[in-house]
Each structure stands twice: as C-alpha cells, then as structure tokens.
PDB file of C-alpha atoms in Angstrom:
ATOM      1  CA  UNK A   4      -0.105   0.088   0.100  1.00 49.00           C
ATOM      2  CA  UNK A   5       1.440   3.122  -1.135  1.00 50.00           C
ATOM      3  CA  UNK A   6       0.733   6.445   0.228  1.00 56.00           C
ATOM      4  CA  UNK A   7       2.474   9.528  -0.557  1.00 53.00           C
ATOM      5  CA  UNK A   8      -0.134  12.384   0.903  1.00 63.00           C
ATOM      6  CA  UNK A   9      -0.483  12.724   4.550  1.00 72.00           C
ATOM      7  CA  UNK A  10      -3.941  11.642   5.216  1.00 73.00           C
ATOM      8  CA  UNK A  11      -5.661  13.277   8.235  1.00 71.00           C
ATOM      9  CA  UNK A  12      -8.867  12.456  10.708  1.00 71.00           C
ATOM     10  CA  UNK A  13     -12.384  13.203   9.387  1.00 71.00           C
ATOM     11  CA  UNK A  14     -13.492  14.688  13.151  1.00 70.00           C
ATOM     12  CA  UNK A  15     -16.692  15.374  12.376  1.00 69.00           C
ATOM     13  CA  UNK A  16     -17.345  11.644  10.896  1.00 69.00           C
ATOM     14  CA  UNK A  17     -16.268  10.178  14.282  1.00 72.00           C
ATOM     15  CA  UNK A  18     -18.141  12.421  16.184  1.00 71.00           C
ATOM     16  CA  UNK A  19     -21.308  11.006  14.671  1.00 73.00           C
ATOM     17  CA  UNK A  20     -20.564   7.867  14.955  1.00 85.00           C
ATOM     18  CA  UNK A  21     -21.978   7.084  19.335  1.00 87.00           C
ATOM     19  CA  UNK A  22     -24.255   3.938  17.855  1.00 91.00           C
ATOM     20  CA  UNK A  23     -21.344   2.871  15.972  1.00 93.00           C
ATOM     21  CA  UNK A  24     -19.595   2.650  19.664  1.00 93.00           C
ATOM     22  CA  UNK A  25     -22.413   1.520  21.652  1.00 94.00           C
ATOM     23  CA  UNK A  26     -22.835  -1.548  19.416  1.00 95.00           C
ATOM     24  CA  UNK A  27     -18.975  -2.126  19.230  1.00 96.00           C
ATOM     25  CA  UNK A  28     -18.275  -2.056  22.722  1.00 97.00           C
ATOM     26  CA  UNK A  29     -21.141  -4.880  23.192  1.00 97.00           C
ATOM     27  CA  UNK A  30     -19.526  -6.683  20.436  1.00 96.00           C
ATOM     28  CA  UNK A  31     -16.463  -6.516  22.139  1.00 98.00           C
ATOM     29  CA  UNK A  32     -17.495  -8.133  25.532  1.00 98.00           C
ATOM     30  CA  UNK A  33     -19.430 -10.707  23.899  1.00 97.00           C
ATOM     31  CA  UNK A  34     -16.589 -11.997  21.733  1.00 97.00           C
ATOM     32  CA  UNK A  35     -13.666 -11.615  23.847  1.00 97.00           C
ATOM     33  CA  UNK A  36     -15.822 -13.247  26.507  1.00 97.00           C
ATOM     34  CA  UNK A  37     -16.632 -16.046  24.144  1.00 97.00           C
ATOM     35  CA  UNK A  38     -12.905 -16.517  22.947  1.00 96.00           C
ATOM     36  CA  UNK A  39     -11.242 -16.385  26.416  1.00 97.00           C
ATOM     37  CA  UNK A  40     -13.644 -19.747  27.123  1.00 97.00           C
ATOM     38  CA  UNK A  41     -13.602 -21.156  23.721  1.00 96.00           C
ATOM     39  CA  UNK A  42      -9.624 -20.731  23.638  1.00 96.00           C
ATOM     40  CA  UNK A  43      -8.792 -21.621  27.494  1.00 97.00           C
ATOM     41  CA  UNK A  44      -7.358 -24.783  26.688  1.00 97.00           C
ATOM     42  CA  UNK A  45      -4.800 -23.047  24.136  1.00 97.00           C
ATOM     43  CA  UNK A  46      -4.216 -20.787  27.296  1.00 97.00           C
ATOM     44  CA  UNK A  47      -3.342 -23.964  29.551  1.00 97.00           C
ATOM     45  CA  UNK A  48      -1.267 -25.384  26.815  1.00 97.00           C
ATOM     46  CA  UNK A  49       0.847 -22.319  25.787  1.00 97.00           C
ATOM     47  CA  UNK A  50       1.135 -21.582  29.846  1.00 97.00           C
ATOM     48  CA  UNK A  51       2.384 -24.957  30.264  1.00 97.00           C
ATOM     49  CA  UNK A  52       4.789 -25.021  27.205  1.00 96.00           C
ATOM     50  CA  UNK A  53       6.424 -21.629  28.861  1.00 96.00           C
ATOM     51  CA  UNK A  54       6.476 -22.858  32.492  1.00 95.00           C
ATOM     52  CA  UNK A  55       8.628 -26.013  30.971  1.00 94.00           C
ATOM     53  CA  UNK A  56      10.632 -24.257  28.977  1.00 92.00           C
ATOM     54  CA  UNK A  57      14.007 -24.970  30.792  1.00 87.00           C
ATOM     55  CA  UNK A  58      15.958 -22.329  29.191  1.00 85.00           C
ATOM     56  CA  UNK A  59      14.210 -19.407  30.280  1.00 89.00           C
ATOM     57  CA  UNK A  60      12.936 -19.862  33.582  1.00 91.00           C
ATOM     58  CA  UNK A  61      10.004 -17.161  34.829  1.00 93.00           C
ATOM     59  CA  UNK A  62       6.521 -16.003  34.808  1.00 95.00           C
ATOM     60  CA  UNK A  63       4.288 -17.196  32.311  1.00 96.00           C
ATOM     61  CA  UNK A  64       2.907 -13.806  31.811  1.00 97.00           C
ATOM     62  CA  UNK A  65       4.007 -10.284  31.031  1.00 96.00           C
ATOM     63  CA  UNK A  66       2.756  -7.133  31.117  1.00 96.00           C
ATOM     64  CA  UNK A  67       3.435  -3.451  30.172  1.00 94.00           C
ATOM     65  CA  UNK A  68       2.508   0.335  30.599  1.00 96.00           C
ATOM     66  CA  UNK A  69       0.825   1.033  27.171  1.00 96.00           C
ATOM     67  CA  UNK A  70      -1.174   3.990  26.085  1.00 97.00           C
ATOM     68  CA  UNK A  71      -4.482   4.507  25.082  1.00 96.00           C
ATOM     69  CA  UNK A  72      -6.897   6.610  23.961  1.00 95.00           C
ATOM     70  CA  UNK A  73      -6.390  10.454  24.804  1.00 93.00           C
ATOM     71  CA  UNK A  74      -3.640   9.348  26.404  1.00 94.00           C
ATOM     72  CA  UNK A  75      -4.567   7.544  29.009  1.00 96.00           C
ATOM     73  CA  UNK A  76      -2.440   5.068  30.295  1.00 97.00           C
ATOM     74  CA  UNK A  77      -3.051   1.245  31.245  1.00 97.00           C
ATOM     75  CA  UNK A  78      -1.756  -2.244  31.777  1.00 97.00           C
ATOM     76  CA  UNK A  79      -1.772  -4.750  28.858  1.00 98.00           C
ATOM     77  CA  UNK A  80      -1.134  -8.532  29.164  1.00 97.00           C
ATOM     78  CA  UNK A  81       0.980 -11.047  26.989  1.00 97.00           C
ATOM     79  CA  UNK A  82       2.160 -14.282  27.174  1.00 97.00           C
ATOM     80  CA  UNK A  83       5.560 -13.952  28.087  1.00 97.00           C
ATOM     81  CA  UNK A  84       7.759 -14.374  24.766  1.00 95.00           C
ATOM     82  CA  UNK A  85      11.142 -13.405  25.872  1.00 94.00           C
ATOM     83  CA  UNK A  86      13.372 -13.877  28.447  1.00 94.00           C
ATOM     84  CA  UNK A  87      13.174 -11.996  32.072  1.00 93.00           C
ATOM     85  CA  UNK A  88      15.530  -9.485  31.798  1.00 91.00           C
ATOM     86  CA  UNK A  89      14.207  -8.581  28.128  1.00 90.00           C
ATOM     87  CA  UNK A  90      13.458  -5.222  28.769  1.00 89.00           C
ATOM     88  CA  UNK A  91      17.212  -3.962  30.431  1.00 91.00           C
ATOM     89  CA  UNK A  92      18.551  -5.546  27.061  1.00 91.00           C
ATOM     90  CA  UNK A  93      16.394  -2.746  25.107  1.00 87.00           C
ATOM     91  CA  UNK A  94      18.855   0.018  24.725  1.00 87.00           C
ATOM     92  CA  UNK A  95      21.751  -2.588  23.783  1.00 90.00           C
ATOM     93  CA  UNK A  96      19.760  -3.658  20.552  1.00 89.00           C
ATOM     94  CA  UNK A  97      18.542  -0.197  19.672  1.00 86.00           C
ATOM     95  CA  UNK A  98      20.948   0.324  16.730  1.00 84.00           C
ATOM     96  CA  UNK A  99      19.349  -3.203  15.466  1.00 86.00           C
ATOM     97  CA  UNK A 100      15.851  -1.388  14.738  1.00 81.00           C
ATOM     98  CA  UNK A 101      15.138  -2.684  11.364  1.00 75.00           C
ATOM     99  CA  UNK A 102      11.826  -0.186  11.284  1.00 77.00           C
ATOM    100  CA  UNK A 103      11.873   3.743  10.933  1.00 72.00           C
ATOM    101  CA  UNK A 104      10.117   5.611  13.055  1.00 73.00           C
ATOM    102  CA  UNK A 105       8.654   5.343  16.780  1.00 76.00           C
ATOM    103  CA  UNK A 106       8.249   1.730  17.199  1.00 79.00           C
ATOM    104  CA  UNK A 107      11.107  -1.366  17.736  1.00 83.00           C
ATOM    105  CA  UNK A 108      11.161  -4.638  15.021  1.00 82.00           C
ATOM    106  CA  UNK A 109      14.148  -6.539  14.452  1.00 82.00           C
ATOM    107  CA  UNK A 110      14.531  -9.937  13.227  1.00 82.00           C
ATOM    108  CA  UNK A 111      15.856 -12.939  15.027  1.00 84.00           C
ATOM    109  CA  UNK A 112      15.586 -10.615  18.171  1.00 90.00           C
ATOM    110  CA  UNK A 113      18.576 -12.785  21.069  1.00 91.00           C
ATOM    111  CA  UNK A 114      15.818 -12.288  23.459  1.00 94.00           C
ATOM    112  CA  UNK A 115      12.959 -14.032  22.402  1.00 94.00           C
ATOM    113  CA  UNK A 116      12.655 -17.622  23.672  1.00 94.00           C
ATOM    114  CA  UNK A 117      12.566 -20.753  22.060  1.00 93.00           C
ATOM    115  CA  UNK A 118       8.388 -21.276  23.270  1.00 95.00           C
ATOM    116  CA  UNK A 119       8.388 -17.926  22.218  1.00 94.00           C
ATOM    117  CA  UNK A 120       9.264 -17.661  18.806  1.00 93.00           C
ATOM    118  CA  UNK A 121       6.587 -20.360  17.996  1.00 93.00           C
ATOM    119  CA  UNK A 122       4.290 -18.506  20.020  1.00 95.00           C
ATOM    120  CA  UNK A 123       4.895 -15.004  18.172  1.00 92.00           C
ATOM    121  CA  UNK A 124       5.059 -15.943  14.813  1.00 90.00           C
ATOM    122  CA  UNK A 125       1.567 -17.100  15.001  1.00 90.00           C
ATOM    123  CA  UNK A 126       0.926 -13.976  17.443  1.00 91.00           C
ATOM    124  CA  UNK A 127      -0.455 -16.526  20.204  1.00 95.00           C
ATOM    125  CA  UNK A 128       1.348 -14.260  22.659  1.00 96.00           C
ATOM    126  CA  UNK A 129      -1.267 -11.605  22.440  1.00 96.00           C
ATOM    127  CA  UNK A 130      -4.216 -13.913  23.551  1.00 97.00           C
ATOM    128  CA  UNK A 131      -4.454 -12.678  26.845  1.00 97.00           C
ATOM    129  CA  UNK A 132      -5.075  -8.875  25.582  1.00 97.00           C
ATOM    130  CA  UNK A 133      -8.749 -10.684  25.311  1.00 98.00           C
ATOM    131  CA  UNK A 134      -8.713  -9.971  29.083  1.00 97.00           C
ATOM    132  CA  UNK A 135      -7.994  -6.306  28.091  1.00 98.00           C
ATOM    133  CA  UNK A 136     -10.735  -6.165  25.715  1.00 98.00           C
ATOM    134  CA  UNK A 137     -13.026  -7.486  28.519  1.00 97.00           C
ATOM    135  CA  UNK A 138     -11.850  -4.875  30.971  1.00 96.00           C
ATOM    136  CA  UNK A 139     -12.427  -2.030  28.464  1.00 96.00           C
ATOM    137  CA  UNK A 140      -8.530  -1.027  28.431  1.00 97.00           C
ATOM    138  CA  UNK A 141      -8.382  -2.051  24.091  1.00 98.00           C
ATOM    139  CA  UNK A 142     -11.311  -3.274  21.098  1.00 98.00           C
ATOM    140  CA  UNK A 143     -11.058  -5.915  18.979  1.00 98.00           C
ATOM    141  CA  UNK A 144     -10.140  -3.366  16.020  1.00 97.00           C
ATOM    142  CA  UNK A 145      -8.041  -0.347  16.278  1.00 96.00           C
ATOM    143  CA  UNK A 146      -4.753   1.149  16.123  1.00 95.00           C
ATOM    144  CA  UNK A 147      -2.152  -0.744  18.459  1.00 94.00           C
ATOM    145  CA  UNK A 148      -1.314   0.824  22.038  1.00 96.00           C
ATOM    146  CA  UNK A 149       2.274   2.295  21.958  1.00 95.00           C
ATOM    147  CA  UNK A 150       4.391   2.225  24.802  1.00 94.00           C
ATOM    148  CA  UNK A 151       5.393   5.574  26.695  1.00 92.00           C
ATOM    149  CA  UNK A 152       8.985   5.916  25.501  1.00 90.00           C
ATOM    150  CA  UNK A 153       7.403   5.617  21.486  1.00 91.00           C
ATOM    151  CA  UNK A 154       5.009   8.487  22.681  1.00 91.00           C
ATOM    152  CA  UNK A 155       8.102  10.812  23.090  1.00 89.00           C
ATOM    153  CA  UNK A 156       8.776  10.735  19.312  1.00 90.00           C
ATOM    154  CA  UNK A 157       5.127  10.995  18.044  1.00 93.00           C
ATOM    155  CA  UNK A 158       4.336  14.276  16.276  1.00 91.00           C
ATOM    156  CA  UNK A 159       1.081  16.067  16.346  1.00 91.00           C
ATOM    157  CA  UNK A 160       0.265  13.933  13.007  1.00 91.00           C
ATOM    158  CA  UNK A 161       1.126  10.735  14.892  1.00 92.00           C
ATOM    159  CA  UNK A 162      -0.960  11.683  17.814  1.00 93.00           C
ATOM    160  CA  UNK A 163      -3.957  11.181  16.004  1.00 92.00           C
ATOM    161  CA  UNK A 164      -3.512   7.267  16.726  1.00 93.00           C
ATOM    162  CA  UNK A 165      -4.534   7.814  20.059  1.00 94.00           C
ATOM    163  CA  UNK A 166      -8.370   9.484  19.422  1.00 93.00           C
ATOM    164  CA  UNK A 167      -9.927   5.937  19.424  1.00 94.00           C
ATOM    165  CA  UNK A 168      -9.534   3.022  21.728  1.00 96.00           C
ATOM    166  CA  UNK A 169      -6.481   0.611  20.513  1.00 97.00           C
ATOM    167  CA  UNK A 170      -6.787  -2.723  19.318  1.00 97.00           C
ATOM    168  CA  UNK A 171      -5.580  -6.602  19.463  1.00 96.00           C
ATOM    169  CA  UNK A 172      -5.331  -5.960  15.294  1.00 95.00           C
ATOM    170  CA  UNK A 173      -6.059  -3.677  12.854  1.00 93.00           C
ATOM    171  CA  UNK A 174      -6.216  -2.756   9.096  1.00 92.00           C
ATOM    172  CA  UNK A 175      -2.418  -2.580   8.566  1.00 88.00           C
ATOM    173  CA  UNK A 176      -1.750  -5.875  10.591  1.00 86.00           C
ATOM    174  CA  UNK A 177      -3.805  -7.567   8.157  1.00 88.00           C
ATOM    175  CA  UNK A 178      -2.855  -6.079   4.729  1.00 82.00           C
ATOM    176  CA  UNK A 179       0.685  -4.845   4.846  1.00 68.00           C
ATOM    177  CA  UNK A 180       2.140  -6.614   8.059  1.00 65.00           C
ATOM    178  CA  UNK A 181       5.217  -5.827   9.015  1.00 62.00           C
ATOM    179  CA  UNK A 182       6.026  -4.624   5.431  1.00 67.00           C
ATOM    180  CA  UNK A 183       5.638  -0.592   6.107  1.00 75.00           C
ATOM    181  CA  UNK A 184       7.429   2.210   7.805  1.00 80.00           C
ATOM    182  CA  UNK A 185       5.626   3.552  11.228  1.00 86.00           C
ATOM    183  CA  UNK A 186       4.777   7.196   8.853  1.00 87.00           C
ATOM    184  CA  UNK A 187       2.744   4.146   6.279  1.00 88.00           C
ATOM    185  CA  UNK A 188       1.378   2.389   9.558  1.00 89.00           C
ATOM    186  CA  UNK A 189       0.174   5.827  11.184  1.00 91.00           C
ATOM    187  CA  UNK A 190      -1.880   6.395   7.861  1.00 92.00           C
ATOM    188  CA  UNK A 191      -3.372   3.138   7.051  1.00 93.00           C
ATOM    189  CA  UNK A 192      -4.330   3.354  11.003  1.00 93.00           C
ATOM    190  CA  UNK A 193      -5.903   6.843  10.324  1.00 93.00           C
ATOM    191  CA  UNK A 194      -7.461   5.300   7.018  1.00 92.00           C
ATOM    192  CA  UNK A 195      -9.229   2.916   9.081  1.00 94.00           C
ATOM    193  CA  UNK A 196     -10.424   5.467  12.027  1.00 93.00           C
ATOM    194  CA  UNK A 197     -11.921   7.511   9.116  1.00 91.00           C
ATOM    195  CA  UNK A 198     -14.058   4.493   7.775  1.00 91.00           C
ATOM    196  CA  UNK A 199     -14.484   2.642  10.557  1.00 93.00           C
ATOM    197  CA  UNK A 200     -17.590   0.585  11.127  1.00 94.00           C
ATOM    198  CA  UNK A 201     -18.721  -2.855  12.323  1.00 95.00           C
ATOM    199  CA  UNK A 202     -18.338  -4.601   8.788  1.00 95.00           C
ATOM    200  CA  UNK A 203     -15.245  -3.415   8.825  1.00 96.00           C
ATOM    201  CA  UNK A 204     -14.404  -4.512  11.833  1.00 97.00           C
ATOM    202  CA  UNK A 205     -15.366  -7.981  11.008  1.00 96.00           C
ATOM    203  CA  UNK A 206     -13.884  -8.239   7.795  1.00 96.00           C
ATOM    204  CA  UNK A 207     -10.334  -7.026   9.683  1.00 96.00           C
ATOM    205  CA  UNK A 208     -10.811 -10.117  12.568  1.00 96.00           C
ATOM    206  CA  UNK A 209     -11.625 -12.485   9.415  1.00 95.00           C
ATOM    207  CA  UNK A 210      -8.396 -11.906   8.024  1.00 93.00           C
ATOM    208  CA  UNK A 211      -6.654 -11.615  11.381  1.00 93.00           C
ATOM    209  CA  UNK A 212      -7.758 -15.381  12.023  1.00 92.00           C
ATOM    210  CA  UNK A 213      -6.328 -15.923   8.279  1.00 90.00           C
ATOM    211  CA  UNK A 214      -2.886 -14.058   9.548  1.00 86.00           C
ATOM    212  CA  UNK A 215      -2.615 -16.281  12.430  1.00 88.00           C
ATOM    213  CA  UNK A 216      -2.776 -19.587  10.908  1.00 86.00           C
ATOM    214  CA  UNK A 217      -0.979 -18.844   8.105  1.00 83.00           C
ATOM    215  CA  UNK A 218       1.621 -16.399   9.221  1.00 78.00           C
ATOM    216  CA  UNK A 219       3.844 -14.527   6.315  1.00 65.00           C
ATOM    217  CA  UNK A 220       6.743 -12.668   8.911  1.00 50.00           C
ATOM    218  CA  UNK A 221       9.080 -13.578  11.553  1.00 42.00           C
ATOM    219  CA  UNK A 222       8.874 -10.878  13.435  1.00 42.00           C
TER     220      UNK A 222
END
C-alpha cells in the first residue's frame, strides 16, 4: 500500500459514531468473553509450554504500561515470549532496529525464547489481551497501543492514532503486516479510523484469523 500524502482524520465523521461505538463495545464484550472460554485449553497449553521451557525460567505472563485512548495509561497483558530481563537489554539493541520511526522491530531478536518464537509467529502471545478488551482498556479492532517511550517521538500527526481505543488487531496488520514504515502504519491507522464500522471490523477479524493461521512474517 503506497501512501504519499498525509491522511488526516475527519473529526465530524468520528463525532457522529455514537451508535457504532455503542454496538462495538457490546460486540467486544461478547466476542472476547466467548474467545476466552473457547480458547482456555490453548491458554493452558501455552502456559505449560512457557513454564516447562528450562532455557528461560520465569513467569507465564508479561505486562507493560501502554498508552490508550486520549493518552490514558493502562497495563497490557501478553504471554511471556522473551527472557525475563528483556527490557533491561533493550537499549543495547536499539542500533539494530529495522523499522524507521517510533517503534522497534528486529528479526531474530536474541531476547525471544524458544517457545516465544513459536507463539509470536502465530501471534498467540497476544491472546491475553482479550482480557484487556473485556475490561474496556482495548477493543478487538483498532490501532496498536504505543509504549510510553514511543510516545515521546510522536508528532502531532502521529498523535491522531490516540483518538480511539487501541486494538488487538487492525487494518495494517491484515494488509501490509510488518512491511510498512511507522509513517505508513500511522496513515493506515487513520484510514481505518475514518472508515471504521462493524462490517469493516468483522472483515479485519476474519482476515486476522487467516494471518494467525498462515503467518507471512518472522517478527
């Protein structure tokens, strides 16, 4: 997806979406609760695998502070896919960042555990975020929530991503995946925010299932 011009939010359109947001929240609650119940056996398998990984002892879950709608901070949950001291090693790996802009991506990140490589390939490490959706911190479909340190590099243009709740999946994840720059990711997020509706959300969720089952990236 080639994006050459800045795409800006249509604030009037966003302000008129009360019914969509009302239905979206109820859809989030119903689907995240159902998914947590249905996927509970998979949660158990992943938890046991992480615990049995002798090469990287530590907790099953990992959490970190993320930035949500309108700059609100919340704690986001994941299955632990990295070594326990991964955050302490971050600064030493910054020079190996392979994505331009206010985010960090690195193929063959040495901090990722053996089990982590498997669950990250299929995005299974993200499943605990269904709890964030149920709590109301996140939504199923929306821009990914940035870290506090990433926010310090945001321009006013980038801050437009924060006018809606962050999501578990989004438009750029099911189209360009990791093949875009940070700038292009922001523009795709804004395209989504401008066009957001329940039909688009359902399309993105269905495509997400395909991407999870047939991943095309090693990040």
